[in-house]
Amino acid sequence: GAGVSQSPSNKVTEKGKDVELRCDPISGHTALYWYRQSLGQGLEFLIYFQGNSAPDKSGLPSDRFSAERTGGSVSTLTIQRTQQEDSAVYLCASSLRAGGTYNEQFFGPGTRLTVL
Amino acid sequence: AQKVTQAQTEISVVEKEDVTLDCVYETRDTTYYLFWYKQPPSGELVFLIRRNSFDEQNEISGRYSWNFQKSTSSFNFTITASQVVDSAVYFCALSEANLRRDDKIIFGKGTRLHILP
């Protein structure tokens, strides 16, 4: 079956502009995660959605970052007034659900964001 | 607080040599999961292994083996008879079974492995 997909694969933007990154999780997966991979920083958790529950936004680095998940499926990560330090690869992952016994997270290919 | 430390930022070995990637973790939970992921130059994350905190048995899969030691909070990864295709960034990671019931993964900063022909 189809895996997690993300679009665009690459995005170049100018400092100060807003960007939207999209994630299509695996069909039927209720849990969705966003992570960021910055150069030399590894991957860091940003935000987590589970079903219709309020998202866990504890990893968002600033209020310029926000995310939505419409209809429990597609998610959009929005970065407003982008800064050069936002340049990174943004990875999305989904799993059947969260909690209880461990649920495998399947990662998308990522969106490489470059802020000039 | 949870933390994963991969002290080796970059390693280079000659093909066919064995190489061990170190991973040390911190957590206050008694139930947790440990992972290794591979990220080849193409960029996608490839899942390699998951172990839960109650299973300290070492595991071998082909040329890959993992040594989990709770006493030292380590989960080291060894590649035997390395090959050029093993060149990648390898991430060690931790997920706690927490009250929030999320499974967010805490990653180390990765070790970039170069296998030289």
mmCIF file of C-alpha atoms in Angstrom, chain B:
data_model
loop_
_atom_site.group_PDB
_atom_site.id
_atom_site.type_symbol
_atom_site.label_atom_id
_atom_site.label_comp_id
_atom_site.label_asym_id
_atom_site.label_seq_id
_atom_site.Cartn_x
_atom_site.Cartn_y
_atom_site.Cartn_z
ATOM 1 C CA ALA B 1 13.857 13.977 31.141
ATOM 2 C CA GLN B 2 14.594 11.718 28.233
ATOM 3 C CA LYS B 3 17.732 12.022 26.175
ATOM 4 C CA VAL B 4 19.694 10.021 23.641
ATOM 5 C CA THR B 5 23.406 10.580 23.198
ATOM 6 C CA GLN B 6 25.435 9.383 20.249
ATOM 7 C CA ALA B 7 28.910 10.528 21.100
ATOM 8 C CA GLN B 8 30.394 9.584 17.736
ATOM 9 C CA THR B 9 29.451 12.235 15.214
ATOM 10 C CA GLU B 10 31.356 10.694 12.337
ATOM 11 C CA ILE B 11 33.210 7.408 11.795
ATOM 12 C CA SER B 12 35.215 6.163 8.832
ATOM 13 C CA VAL B 13 36.276 2.557 8.402
ATOM 14 C CA VAL B 14 37.641 0.525 5.561
ATOM 15 C CA GLU B 15 35.298 -1.934 3.927
ATOM 16 C CA LYS B 16 35.097 -5.358 5.631
ATOM 17 C CA GLU B 17 36.056 -3.940 9.007
ATOM 18 C CA ASP B 18 33.653 -4.253 11.916
ATOM 19 C CA VAL B 19 32.290 -1.051 13.391
ATOM 20 C CA THR B 20 30.276 -0.301 16.531
ATOM 21 C CA LEU B 21 28.037 2.722 16.905
ATOM 22 C CA ASP B 22 27.491 3.798 20.481
ATOM 23 C CA CYS B 23 24.235 4.941 22.015
ATOM 24 C CA VAL B 24 23.505 5.971 25.579
ATOM 25 C CA TYR B 25 20.050 6.966 26.730
ATOM 26 C CA GLU B 26 18.378 8.591 29.719
ATOM 27 C CA THR B 27 14.829 8.049 30.877
ATOM 28 C CA ARG B 28 12.881 7.955 34.110
ATOM 29 C CA ASP B 29 10.338 5.506 32.736
ATOM 30 C CA THR B 30 10.617 1.797 33.428
ATOM 31 C CA THR B 31 8.822 0.984 30.190
ATOM 32 C CA TYR B 32 10.331 2.344 27.029
ATOM 33 C CA TYR B 33 11.435 1.407 23.547
ATOM 34 C CA LEU B 34 14.758 1.832 21.839
ATOM 35 C CA PHE B 35 15.333 2.071 18.107
ATOM 36 C CA TRP B 36 17.946 2.327 15.455
ATOM 37 C CA TYR B 37 17.212 4.000 12.123
ATOM 38 C CA LYS B 38 19.375 4.289 9.042
ATOM 39 C CA GLN B 39 19.296 7.373 6.816
ATOM 40 C CA PRO B 40 21.119 6.740 3.547
ATOM 41 C CA PRO B 41 22.148 9.608 1.250
ATOM 42 C CA SER B 42 18.713 9.481 -0.392
ATOM 43 C CA GLY B 43 17.314 10.869 2.860
ATOM 44 C CA GLU B 44 14.549 8.489 3.837
ATOM 45 C CA LEU B 45 14.528 7.000 7.330
ATOM 46 C CA VAL B 46 14.858 3.241 7.327
ATOM 47 C CA PHE B 47 13.751 1.420 10.440
ATOM 48 C CA LEU B 48 16.284 -1.175 11.610
ATOM 49 C CA ILE B 49 15.244 -2.417 15.021
ATOM 50 C CA ARG B 50 13.026 -1.795 18.035
ATOM 51 C CA ARG B 51 13.605 -3.259 21.490
ATOM 52 C CA ASN B 52 11.462 -2.846 24.575
ATOM 53 C CA SER B 53 12.923 -2.185 27.983
ATOM 54 C CA PHE B 54 12.038 -5.616 29.312
ATOM 55 C CA ASP B 55 13.944 -7.517 26.677
ATOM 56 C CA GLU B 56 17.686 -7.328 27.144
ATOM 57 C CA GLN B 57 18.532 -10.147 24.832
ATOM 58 C CA ASN B 58 21.031 -9.189 22.218
ATOM 59 C CA GLU B 59 19.855 -9.491 18.653
ATOM 60 C CA ILE B 60 21.580 -10.428 15.444
ATOM 61 C CA SER B 61 20.239 -9.855 11.966
ATOM 62 C CA GLY B 62 22.671 -10.802 9.270
ATOM 63 C CA ARG B 63 25.683 -8.523 9.598
ATOM 64 C CA TYR B 64 23.891 -6.313 12.135
ATOM 65 C CA SER B 65 23.831 -6.917 15.867
ATOM 66 C CA TRP B 66 22.603 -4.915 18.830
ATOM 67 C CA ASN B 67 23.793 -4.977 22.437
ATOM 68 C CA PHE B 68 21.239 -3.661 24.946
ATOM 69 C CA GLN B 69 22.529 -3.169 28.484
ATOM 70 C CA LYS B 70 20.175 -1.547 30.971
ATOM 71 C CA SER B 71 22.899 -1.415 33.620
ATOM 72 C CA THR B 72 24.802 1.109 31.514
ATOM 73 C CA SER B 73 21.770 2.550 29.657
ATOM 74 C CA SER B 74 23.354 1.647 26.368
ATOM 75 C CA PHE B 75 22.067 0.239 23.120
ATOM 76 C CA ASN B 76 25.035 -0.197 20.828
ATOM 77 C CA PHE B 77 24.896 -1.265 17.191
ATOM 78 C CA THR B 78 27.594 -3.298 15.465
ATOM 79 C CA ILE B 79 28.010 -3.855 11.755
ATOM 80 C CA THR B 80 30.198 -6.831 10.951
ATOM 81 C CA ALA B 81 32.169 -7.000 7.710
ATOM 82 C CA SER B 82 31.035 -3.535 6.683
ATOM 83 C CA GLN B 83 30.139 -2.736 3.104
ATOM 84 C CA VAL B 84 30.095 0.505 1.161
ATOM 85 C CA VAL B 85 26.293 0.368 1.085
ATOM 86 C CA ASP B 86 26.312 0.694 4.855
ATOM 87 C CA SER B 87 27.458 4.294 4.476
ATOM 88 C CA ALA B 88 24.706 6.407 6.002
ATOM 89 C CA VAL B 89 23.709 8.382 9.063
ATOM 90 C CA TYR B 90 22.513 6.129 11.852
ATOM 91 C CA PHE B 91 20.138 7.367 14.523
ATOM 92 C CA CYS B 92 19.518 5.830 17.897
ATOM 93 C CA ALA B 93 16.172 6.771 19.435
ATOM 94 C CA LEU B 94 13.963 6.354 22.476
ATOM 95 C CA SER B 95 10.210 6.329 23.011
ATOM 96 C CA GLU B 96 8.687 6.306 26.458
ATOM 97 C CA ALA B 97 5.411 4.638 27.406
ATOM 98 C CA ASN B 98 4.136 7.796 29.074
ATOM 99 C CA LEU B 99 0.882 8.955 30.597
ATOM 100 C CA ARG B 100 0.133 11.116 27.592
ATOM 101 C CA ARG B 101 -0.014 7.860 25.652
ATOM 102 C CA ASP B 102 1.832 9.354 22.731
ATOM 103 C CA ASP B 103 4.718 7.495 21.146
ATOM 104 C CA LYS B 104 6.864 10.449 20.191
ATOM 105 C CA ILE B 105 10.406 9.464 19.441
ATOM 106 C CA ILE B 106 13.417 11.203 20.903
ATOM 107 C CA PHE B 107 16.348 10.901 18.532
ATOM 108 C CA GLY B 108 20.058 11.148 19.054
ATOM 109 C CA LYS B 109 21.994 13.482 16.800
ATOM 110 C CA GLY B 110 23.145 10.631 14.628
ATOM 111 C CA THR B 111 26.451 9.097 13.657
ATOM 112 C CA ARG B 112 27.602 9.549 10.080
ATOM 113 C CA LEU B 113 29.287 6.344 8.963
ATOM 114 C CA HIS B 114 31.628 6.279 5.990
ATOM 115 C CA ILE B 115 32.667 2.907 4.626
ATOM 116 C CA LEU B 116 35.721 3.360 2.449
ATOM 117 C CA PRO B 117 36.297 0.953 -0.445
#
